Amino acid sequence: MPSEFELIARYFNRPVAPGLLGVGDDCALFPVPAGHHVATSTDLLVEGRHFYPDVDPQALGHKSLAVNLSDLAAMGARPLGCVLGLAMPRADDAWLAPFSQGWHALGDAWQCPLVGGDTTGSKLGLTISVTVFGAVRPGQALRRDAARPGDDIWVSGELGAADVAYRLLDGQLPADPQRLAATRRALEWPQPRVGLGLALAGLAHAAIDISDGLLQDLGHILAASRAGAELRYADLPVAASLDGLDEAVRRRAVLGGGDVYELCFTAAASDRARVQQAALRADVRVTHVGSVRAEPGVVVRDAAGRAMADLPAGFDHFPTAAQP
Amino acid sequence: MPSEFELIARYFNRPVAPGLLGVGDDCALFPVPAGHHVATSTDLLVEGRHFYPDVDPQALGHKSLAVNLSDLAAMGARPLGCVLGLAMPRADDAWLAPFSQGWHALGDAWQCPLVGGDTTGSKLGLTISVTVFGAVRPGQALRRDAARPGDDIWVSGELGAADVAYRLLDGQLPADPQRLAATRRALEWPQPRVGLGLALAGLAHAAIDISDGLLQDLGHILAASRAGAELRYADLPVAASLDGLDEAVRRRAVLGGGDVYELCFTAAASDRARVQQAALRADVRVTHVGSVRAEPGVVVRDAAGRAMADLPAGFDHFPTAAQP
């Protein structure tokens, strides 16, 4: 029977760069570039809530790190390292091998080494905790409270596919194997926009990653910035894999669908060309979808310019909480 | 029904120092003193494994942070901040209020502000993830691999009480309310030795916090340092609350008992007086209990100088894992 320490060593102890102290001491140590602050974000992923028990472990390893790198991207921070906590019913080679492979492949792609962690048994099913660290010059960080009236609102990539895949897998939409095949990758293999965030640092004003849905996440920017917004529904970058869907389903996926991990950000209208150049450098499509205004609230206008009603509500992580 | 965001705000959004960006953005931001590296450690605490469902929430808030601050202490690092992840069956005021009180009281005591976190529902019971950040000059960090033959071995505080309390609560020892009352505080309110770690940085050689038991944790130092050790059993600082216990129970608690969060560290024999002065400054008792030697393995000698047999085995976090 391999001990906990042997399992950790087998899949997670990897050489770290000189100057770093990695897995296997009380703490990991890492340097921070002069003039930079540390940016950090943490997430918990719970079996049955954030992923299905039978999800591909390699995809889960990728996504567990991706959703955290996405938070660094939304700050314009450069990854420095990460730590991983695993509470597992069993220490299982057949699961740990592909999980660690998916994790390390993404960490290597963005030079974000795993520097520490914790592994424990749990009778409660699988829970994954991830904390990432990055470096950002404090004056260049893409804060939520930095949107200004008149700013352009931009969205990277495409919207809607992850939500449709989730609702197909969850049985909320009728079975449709072809559409599931076309949308599933967006749900299980999201690509954190780290390169775009770095290209936008010091250029864009406010940014957020779309984890809870465009309207709700844009709402966080607007609340922190004490502003409102107008969006043009027809200009939103909708995934082609949503073509032919019922309009109500499409609208909910595009405006309210979570688990997207694209960036929503604002920038001065005078910087429109510089934003496009930054996106080109990062090799990510960005779309200008609306503008920040002083009046509070979000108005979504249809192709005819009319304010749309029946917008999807936000996502609450405790939908079943009892009344207080 | 308070939303997740309202609950987080009520108990965990507190003003942070100027220059820090706290809870409520994609990432928290904090500065690191010049010449220092970041030290980080992460832990998962799982209901039914690391704590009982009916544990006092205030004690649990304290301990969740304490076990992580203890890792900073074992590196000689100064706390900079921490993040907290909570996966909870219910968002429950009656639990969050005392939990956050226990957490913040300890964080305030060591100037370790909560700068970020994640809260999620979970049908799997309560899981707590904690990540702490500290600052340490890289040349002064108390690494596990820095013990040298001839070093003194020291232990802070007292040993054994937490293990006895755990075994009484778990029914492994016959009910004994008086002894439980005398030992329970050591288990539920451990005091991280942050001040001692800071006083020892640059003075002690290797250090570790005793989370898995003295023999096992000292074994980690010795394995990393490629050395062995001799301990004098009669010199170990045993909690008075163990008086009168069966010798086998006492020995297992002192040598093998986990959840202690005292420091085991090594220092040059020529620095014995400086170590005592550092401990005085930190207001923590330290005891010289043995020495590092070149030959591998740990020998524990009884009062007559004989090598003791029947030493307790180490703790494995997957005791029930299936054979591979």
XYZ file of C-alpha atoms in Angstrom:
648
model
C 0.000 0.000 0.000
C 1.625 3.285 -1.013
C 1.608 5.775 1.851
C 0.216 9.269 1.498
C 3.751 10.602 1.230
C 4.638 8.181 -1.560
C 1.504 9.113 -3.501
C 2.207 12.800 -3.182
C 5.771 12.260 -4.306
C 4.767 10.127 -7.263
C 2.387 12.598 -8.863
C 3.042 15.998 -7.390
C 6.715 16.340 -6.405
C 8.377 17.852 -9.405
C 11.595 19.827 -9.548
C 10.968 23.545 -9.142
C 13.134 26.350 -10.467
C 16.285 27.308 -8.549
C 15.398 29.703 -5.750
C 12.054 28.047 -5.109
C 11.417 25.568 -2.335
C 8.649 23.214 -3.392
C 6.525 20.379 -2.048
C 7.939 18.698 1.040
C 8.743 21.412 3.578
C 6.402 23.154 6.020
C 5.993 25.922 3.469
C 6.871 26.497 -0.139
C 9.055 29.545 -0.806
C 8.986 31.685 -3.909
C 10.417 35.085 -4.857
C 8.327 38.007 -6.123
C 9.691 40.402 -8.774
C 10.650 43.851 -7.446
C 7.892 46.444 -7.731
C 5.169 43.809 -7.868
C 2.492 42.771 -5.414
C 1.299 39.227 -4.931
C -2.134 38.509 -6.404
C -3.822 35.437 -4.976
C -7.090 33.619 -5.484
C -8.551 30.440 -4.000
C -11.335 28.101 -5.103
C -13.033 25.001 -3.772
C -14.401 22.423 -6.209
C -16.828 19.937 -4.709
C -17.933 16.610 -6.210
C -21.583 16.652 -7.204
C -21.631 20.439 -7.252
C -18.779 21.666 -9.452
C -18.135 18.398 -11.273
C -19.733 14.988 -11.755
C -18.202 11.954 -10.014
C -17.554 10.364 -13.426
C -15.864 13.401 -15.044
C -12.666 12.689 -16.982
C -9.934 13.152 -14.319
C -7.550 14.736 -16.817
C -10.142 17.365 -17.714
C -10.816 17.917 -14.006
C -7.112 18.450 -13.301
C -7.007 20.988 -16.120
C -10.161 22.790 -15.049
C -9.262 22.924 -11.338
C -6.188 24.960 -12.185
C -7.819 26.803 -15.107
C -10.544 28.426 -13.012
C -7.897 29.821 -10.667
C -5.522 30.971 -13.403
C -8.562 32.737 -14.802
C -8.697 34.865 -11.646
C -5.053 35.860 -12.154
C -5.911 36.682 -15.771
C -8.750 38.926 -14.597
C -6.246 40.893 -12.470
C -3.632 41.115 -15.226
C -1.235 39.105 -13.028
C 1.590 36.818 -14.154
C 1.421 33.341 -12.547
C 4.125 32.543 -9.980
C 2.903 29.233 -8.572
C 0.029 27.331 -7.036
C -0.876 24.935 -4.250
C -3.381 22.079 -4.351
C -5.444 20.430 -1.614
C -7.111 17.076 -2.259
C -9.603 15.443 0.101
C -10.191 12.010 -1.386
C -12.197 8.944 -0.402
C -9.363 6.772 -1.705
C -5.785 7.362 -2.758
C -6.240 6.063 -6.265
C -3.476 5.760 -8.855
C -5.937 5.406 -11.723
C -7.391 8.798 -10.827
C -4.272 10.643 -9.633
C -2.229 9.910 -12.758
C -4.562 11.572 -15.308
C -5.633 14.295 -12.855
C -2.017 15.340 -12.251
C -1.307 15.138 -15.993
C -4.123 17.565 -16.811
C -3.025 19.844 -13.987
C 0.687 19.915 -14.840
C 0.131 20.389 -18.585
C -1.755 23.633 -17.961
C 0.641 24.754 -15.207
C 3.578 24.203 -17.552
C 1.849 26.146 -20.334
C 1.597 29.227 -18.106
C 4.778 28.660 -16.053
C 2.778 28.141 -12.878
C 4.557 25.384 -10.909
C 2.838 23.428 -8.145
C 4.864 24.422 -5.087
C 2.907 22.847 -2.244
C -0.229 21.080 -1.163
C -2.135 18.910 1.224
C -3.680 15.482 0.693
C -6.107 13.877 3.074
C -8.603 11.066 3.195
C -12.281 11.963 3.334
C -15.422 9.885 3.611
C -17.303 12.844 2.146
C -16.362 12.471 -1.511
C -13.792 14.381 -3.496
C -13.077 18.032 -2.704
C -10.357 19.998 -4.475
C -8.952 23.259 -3.194
C -6.661 25.392 -5.318
C -4.800 28.585 -4.488
C -2.790 30.437 -7.135
C -0.256 33.249 -6.772
C 0.721 35.798 -9.350
C 2.666 39.025 -9.633
C 1.254 42.349 -10.755
C 2.404 45.961 -10.539
C -0.182 47.451 -8.188
C -0.923 50.393 -10.457
C -1.572 48.062 -13.400
C -3.899 45.577 -11.696
C -7.286 45.181 -13.396
C -9.533 45.905 -10.423
C -13.291 45.562 -10.378
C -13.764 49.105 -9.136
C -11.950 50.827 -12.006
C -14.696 51.067 -14.674
C -15.534 54.642 -15.723
C -18.611 56.039 -17.475
C -17.920 56.114 -21.197
C -15.678 53.028 -21.115
C -16.173 50.381 -23.771
C -17.251 46.977 -22.462
C -15.460 44.022 -24.043
C -15.823 40.250 -23.861
C -13.163 37.730 -24.902
C -13.836 34.488 -26.755
C -17.401 33.189 -27.075
C -20.351 32.842 -24.728
C -22.990 30.220 -24.061
C -21.480 26.805 -24.876
C -20.507 25.806 -21.312
C -24.005 26.525 -20.006
C -25.656 24.472 -22.740
C -23.304 21.535 -22.139
C -24.013 21.713 -18.400
C -27.799 21.720 -18.910
C -27.584 18.834 -21.366
C -25.506 16.753 -18.923
C -27.781 17.717 -16.027
C -30.929 16.708 -17.895
C -32.366 20.236 -17.902
C -32.373 20.151 -21.697
C -33.586 17.189 -23.778
C -30.817 14.776 -24.787
C -28.962 15.996 -27.877
C -25.698 14.077 -28.368
C -24.589 16.191 -31.333
C -24.968 19.486 -29.476
C -23.359 18.010 -26.379
C -20.371 16.968 -28.472
C -20.125 20.513 -29.860
C -20.384 22.287 -26.483
C -18.775 19.946 -23.960
C -15.184 21.053 -24.488
C -16.103 24.598 -23.430
C -17.392 23.232 -20.108
C -14.607 20.767 -19.353
C -11.522 22.369 -20.868
C -11.881 26.136 -20.345
C -8.814 28.128 -21.406
C -7.784 30.782 -18.875
C -7.040 34.085 -20.598
C -3.736 34.659 -18.831
C -1.984 36.058 -21.896
C -4.840 38.467 -22.592
C -4.885 39.641 -18.974
C -1.152 40.368 -19.136
C -1.568 42.227 -22.430
C -4.388 44.315 -20.901
C -2.599 45.167 -17.606
C -2.072 48.900 -17.506
C -4.364 49.351 -20.539
C -7.831 48.120 -19.582
C -9.596 49.646 -16.571
C -11.761 47.016 -14.850
C -11.890 43.281 -15.541
C -13.541 40.138 -14.231
C -13.688 36.555 -15.402
C -17.116 35.248 -16.272
C -17.650 32.454 -13.768
C -21.212 33.223 -12.643
C -22.612 34.597 -15.930
C -22.053 37.761 -17.945
C -24.825 39.834 -16.349
C -23.905 38.878 -12.801
C -20.161 39.293 -13.254
C -20.516 42.578 -15.139
C -22.809 43.544 -12.264
C -19.911 43.031 -9.833
C -17.765 45.458 -11.840
C -20.577 47.998 -11.980
C -21.398 47.717 -8.265
C -17.737 48.154 -7.305
C -17.355 51.033 -9.778
C -20.728 52.630 -8.893
C -21.800 52.717 -12.503
C -24.250 51.120 -14.917
C -24.029 49.734 -18.448
C -25.690 49.227 -21.784
C -25.107 45.977 -23.679
C -26.004 45.285 -27.320
C -27.391 41.745 -27.401
C -26.814 41.325 -31.129
C -23.117 42.135 -30.713
C -22.426 39.487 -28.041
C -20.034 36.775 -29.292
C -22.233 33.677 -29.168
C -20.718 30.235 -29.786
C -21.785 28.772 -33.138
C -22.625 25.551 -31.282
C -25.769 27.326 -29.988
C -27.226 27.818 -33.476
C -30.825 26.627 -33.718
C -31.483 26.591 -29.983
C -34.732 27.932 -28.568
C -34.260 31.683 -28.014
C -35.051 31.533 -24.262
C -32.416 28.822 -23.738
C -29.908 30.716 -25.868
C -30.509 33.987 -24.039
C -30.133 32.378 -20.623
C -26.893 30.679 -21.729
C -25.382 33.835 -23.223
C -26.394 36.357 -20.546
C -26.641 34.133 -17.469
C -24.501 31.076 -18.171
C -21.596 30.546 -15.765
C -18.376 28.513 -16.003
C -17.243 30.542 -19.035
C -13.833 31.859 -17.911
C -13.691 34.469 -20.615
C -12.804 38.002 -19.521
C -15.295 40.845 -19.375
C -13.372 44.110 -19.189
C -13.702 47.820 -19.724
C -11.307 50.238 -21.398
C -11.349 53.827 -22.563
C -13.153 54.252 -25.888
C -10.052 56.063 -27.122
C -8.025 52.862 -26.564
C -10.152 50.697 -28.881
C -7.308 50.065 -31.319
C -4.803 49.319 -28.530
C -7.220 46.780 -27.027
C -7.521 45.046 -30.392
C -3.718 44.977 -30.725
C -3.343 43.516 -27.212
C -5.862 40.797 -28.094
C -3.977 40.044 -31.303
C -0.739 39.656 -29.333
C -2.508 37.257 -26.948
C -4.138 35.448 -29.880
C -7.620 35.801 -28.336
C -10.682 37.286 -30.015
C -12.261 40.222 -28.176
C -15.612 41.825 -28.949
C -16.855 45.305 -28.094
C -20.345 44.658 -26.681
C -21.485 47.856 -24.949
C -20.491 50.752 -22.770
C -20.358 51.882 -19.167
C -22.671 54.708 -18.190
C -23.126 56.750 -15.035
C -26.748 55.680 -14.379
C -26.933 52.468 -12.311
C -28.401 49.257 -13.708
C -27.789 47.229 -16.848
C -29.842 47.685 -19.981
C -29.556 45.028 -22.691
C -30.791 46.321 -26.051
C -32.051 44.079 -28.843
C -31.191 44.587 -32.514
C -33.974 47.192 -32.783
C -32.584 49.155 -29.826
C -35.371 48.148 -27.415
C -34.502 47.303 -23.779
C -34.972 43.548 -23.325
C -37.078 42.218 -20.452
C -36.910 38.762 -18.833
C -33.170 38.819 -18.280
C -31.783 35.749 -16.483
C -31.207 36.035 -12.738
C -27.785 35.567 -11.215
C -26.260 32.438 -9.806
C -26.317 31.869 -6.038
C -23.996 29.280 -4.537
C -26.582 28.429 -1.858
C -29.803 28.033 -3.850
C -31.221 25.609 -1.284
C -30.322 27.532 1.892
C -33.115 27.671 4.439
C -34.841 30.933 5.223
C -33.064 32.661 8.095
C -32.622 34.471 2.507
C -29.184 36.066 2.618
C -27.255 35.421 -0.586
C -23.774 33.922 -0.614
C -22.353 37.391 -1.235
C -24.203 38.862 1.738
C -22.979 36.085 4.030
C -19.391 36.535 2.931
C -19.654 40.244 3.464
C -21.229 39.887 6.893
C -18.556 37.702 8.423
C -15.474 37.899 6.277
C -15.237 41.314 4.580
C -13.168 43.396 6.915
C -11.136 46.476 6.088
C -7.579 45.586 5.154
C -4.515 47.771 5.506
C -3.838 50.462 2.887
C -2.034 48.923 -0.078
C -3.865 45.635 0.254
C -6.841 44.656 -1.867
C -9.008 42.258 0.091
C -12.091 40.096 -0.302
C -14.296 41.025 -3.246
C -12.073 41.218 -6.326
C -10.879 38.387 -8.569
C -7.700 38.275 -6.521
C -6.434 39.739 -3.290
C -3.274 41.839 -3.595
C -0.591 42.236 -0.968
C 2.965 43.596 -0.935
C 6.028 41.615 0.153
C 8.901 43.286 2.046
C 12.074 43.802 -0.029
C 14.618 41.000 0.302
C 11.992 38.495 1.409
C 10.467 35.490 -0.287
C 6.858 34.442 0.121
C 6.325 31.352 2.281
C 3.014 29.603 1.750
C 1.250 26.595 3.165
C -2.169 25.063 2.577
C -4.334 22.669 4.586
C -7.665 20.936 4.161
C -9.783 20.180 7.229
C -12.570 17.665 6.675
C -15.587 17.036 8.914
C -15.449 13.628 10.555
C -11.721 13.366 9.956
C -10.042 16.496 11.318
C -12.907 17.633 13.530
C -16.202 16.361 14.904
C -19.465 17.725 13.462
C -20.380 19.059 16.922
C -17.068 20.831 17.632
C -17.324 24.355 19.036
C -17.295 26.535 15.871
C -15.221 29.238 17.569
C -12.529 26.684 18.455
C -12.676 25.342 14.892
C -12.201 28.831 13.437
C -9.192 29.290 15.688
C -7.684 25.901 14.910
C -8.212 26.110 11.149
C -5.996 29.164 11.027
C -3.684 27.974 13.823
C -2.526 24.833 12.014
C -1.529 26.940 9.016
C 0.150 29.696 11.015
C 2.073 26.848 12.626
C 3.589 26.040 9.227
C 4.737 29.650 8.852
C 6.197 29.410 12.370
C 8.109 26.285 11.362
C 9.710 28.248 8.482
C 10.504 31.298 10.623
C 8.184 33.383 8.420
C 6.192 36.484 9.386
C 2.472 36.227 8.483
C 1.301 38.468 5.620
C -2.243 37.225 5.084
C -4.457 34.226 4.484
C -7.359 32.967 2.369
C -10.204 30.695 3.435
C -12.369 28.282 1.479
C -15.585 26.947 3.009
C -17.695 24.166 1.477
C -20.801 24.060 3.655
C -24.039 22.078 3.619
C -25.878 25.218 4.718
C -25.011 28.891 4.959
C -25.659 29.137 8.664
C -25.413 32.330 10.705
C -25.289 30.449 14.003
C -22.158 28.673 12.810
C -20.479 31.410 10.740
C -20.585 34.011 13.509
C -18.537 32.074 16.119
C -16.330 30.446 13.464
C -15.334 33.818 12.023
C -14.834 35.204 15.543
C -12.356 32.435 16.445
C -10.611 32.889 13.105
C -10.301 36.679 13.207
C -9.159 36.770 16.859
C -6.130 34.624 16.019
C -5.481 36.423 12.724
C -5.520 39.757 14.535
C -3.139 38.439 17.203
C -0.521 37.610 14.546
C -1.385 40.404 12.081
C -2.528 37.913 9.462
C -5.565 39.472 7.720
C -8.032 37.402 5.722
C -7.569 38.776 2.217
C -9.674 36.433 0.113
C -11.697 33.272 -0.033
C -14.331 31.099 -1.591
C -17.627 29.875 -0.191
C -19.708 27.159 -1.748
C -22.551 24.839 -0.903
C -21.758 21.147 -0.529
C -23.861 18.099 0.165
C -20.689 16.383 1.377
C -20.457 17.981 4.819
C -18.165 20.761 5.929
C -14.712 21.121 4.370
C -12.393 23.990 5.233
C -9.381 24.954 3.145
C -6.840 27.452 4.393
C -3.811 28.954 2.676
C -1.445 31.299 4.521
C 1.294 33.567 3.206
C 4.296 34.832 5.097
C 7.565 36.604 4.424
C 11.004 35.245 5.184
C 14.533 36.147 4.110
C 15.508 33.096 2.044
C 18.820 32.610 3.869
C 17.049 32.607 7.252
C 14.236 30.162 6.474
C 14.080 27.157 8.811
C 14.184 24.385 6.234
C 13.757 20.701 6.942
C 16.982 19.818 5.185
C 19.254 22.010 7.323
C 19.921 19.771 10.364
C 23.601 18.939 10.906
C 25.213 16.146 12.929
C 26.000 17.472 16.392
C 22.993 19.835 16.432
C 20.889 19.980 19.564
C 17.269 18.881 19.090
C 14.684 21.083 20.818
C 10.948 20.916 21.376
C 8.722 23.856 22.327
C 5.860 23.681 24.829
C 4.572 20.323 26.022
C 3.720 17.022 24.374
C 0.959 14.460 24.692
C -2.202 16.289 25.786
C -3.815 16.670 22.347
C -3.428 12.962 21.606
C -4.984 11.934 24.906
C -7.921 14.314 24.408
C -8.467 12.947 20.904
C -8.438 9.325 22.092
C -10.828 10.119 24.946
C -13.259 11.849 22.564
C -12.910 9.062 20.000
C -13.635 6.343 22.578
C -10.184 4.736 22.209
C -9.570 5.399 25.910
C -12.134 4.744 28.669
C -14.252 7.788 29.559
C -12.439 10.085 32.002
C -14.153 13.499 32.219
C -11.516 14.976 34.501
C -8.632 14.094 32.201
C -10.605 15.210 29.143
C -11.177 18.575 30.821
C -7.424 18.844 31.477
C -6.318 17.914 27.942
C -9.043 19.171 25.627
C -7.769 22.725 25.277
C -4.491 21.435 23.786
C -6.484 19.671 21.053
C -8.993 22.401 20.250
C -7.068 25.620 20.872
C -3.474 24.969 19.762
C -1.242 28.046 19.871
C 0.920 28.445 16.764
C 4.510 29.296 17.710
C 4.814 32.191 15.281
C 6.803 34.379 17.679
C 9.228 31.575 18.452
C 9.708 30.819 14.754
C 10.544 34.474 14.097
C 12.967 34.536 17.028
C 14.681 31.392 15.697
C 14.942 32.507 12.029
C 18.608 32.808 11.175
C 19.572 31.054 14.452
C 18.087 27.544 14.384
C 18.992 25.205 11.517
C 16.033 22.919 10.725
C 12.492 23.118 12.083
C 9.117 21.446 11.669
C 5.808 21.721 13.462
C 4.603 18.565 15.179
C 1.389 17.770 13.351
C 1.854 14.023 12.782
C 3.773 13.137 15.971
C 7.272 13.868 17.250
C 8.947 10.752 15.850
C 7.386 11.076 12.436
C 7.961 14.821 12.100
C 11.535 14.620 13.392
C 11.896 11.795 10.871
C 11.008 14.244 8.081
C 13.812 16.572 9.189
C 16.270 13.687 9.382
C 15.285 12.250 6.006
C 15.622 15.646 4.322
C 18.930 16.303 6.135
C 20.242 12.735 5.604
C 20.972 12.303 9.286
C 19.774 10.420 12.360
C 19.074 11.342 15.969
C 19.156 10.319 19.597
C 16.331 11.432 21.895
C 16.298 11.219 25.699
C 12.805 10.071 26.658
C 13.098 11.332 30.235
C 13.908 14.833 29.010
C 10.827 15.203 26.778
C 8.452 17.906 28.030
C 5.335 15.904 28.867
C 2.094 17.699 29.790
C 1.256 17.331 33.507
C -2.271 16.365 32.426
C -0.842 12.954 31.415
C 0.246 12.105 34.996
C -0.955 8.683 36.104
C -1.699 7.373 32.613
C -0.738 3.855 31.622
C 2.866 4.000 30.330
C 2.027 2.580 26.877
C -0.681 5.219 26.353
C 1.624 7.954 27.612
C 4.505 6.855 25.375
C 2.310 6.723 22.306
C 0.897 10.173 23.074
C 4.312 11.764 23.667
C 6.277 10.156 20.817
C 3.517 9.483 18.298
C 0.687 11.874 19.104
C -0.202 14.357 16.360
C -2.082 17.662 16.332
C 0.484 19.198 18.706
C 1.659 22.289 16.745
C 4.723 22.746 18.885
C 8.006 23.233 17.040
C 10.722 20.587 16.853
C 13.923 22.266 15.722
C 17.680 21.819 15.642
C 20.419 24.341 16.407
C 24.170 24.302 16.896
C 25.134 23.098 20.387
C 27.230 26.260 20.682
C 24.029 28.327 20.333
C 22.262 26.766 23.337
C 22.174 30.033 25.284
C 20.982 32.039 22.271
C 18.159 29.552 21.703
C 17.059 29.943 25.327
C 17.149 33.742 24.950
C 15.081 33.569 21.753
C 12.505 31.414 23.549
C 12.395 33.873 26.445
C 11.747 36.724 24.010
C 8.919 34.704 22.453
C 7.627 33.711 25.905
C 7.611 30.000 24.997
C 9.285 27.195 26.917
C 11.810 25.168 24.919
C 13.447 21.912 25.990
C 16.669 20.345 24.776
C 15.713 16.710 24.154
C 18.494 15.106 22.130
C 20.960 15.529 19.320
C 21.414 14.953 15.613
C 23.961 12.331 14.583
C 25.369 11.230 11.266
C 24.105 7.619 11.482
C 20.583 7.234 10.095
C 17.636 6.218 12.267
C 16.230 7.499 15.540
C 17.212 6.007 18.884
C 15.112 6.926 21.926
C 16.978 6.223 25.192
C 15.277 5.615 28.503
C 16.481 7.068 31.814
C 19.028 4.225 32.115
C 20.447 4.961 28.647
C 18.912 1.869 27.006
C 17.440 2.138 23.481
C 13.670 1.806 23.803
C 11.777 -0.674 21.635
C 8.082 -0.623 20.658
C 8.120 2.956 19.430
C 4.819 4.161 17.977
C 4.435 4.090 14.203
C 3.740 7.200 12.189
C 0.428 8.605 11.093
C -0.844 7.913 7.578
C -3.616 10.067 6.188
C -5.042 7.098 4.251
C -5.144 4.324 6.849
C -8.033 2.590 5.083
C -6.742 2.793 1.499
C -7.142 -0.403 -0.498
C -4.121 -2.448 -1.525
C -2.946 -1.321 -4.960
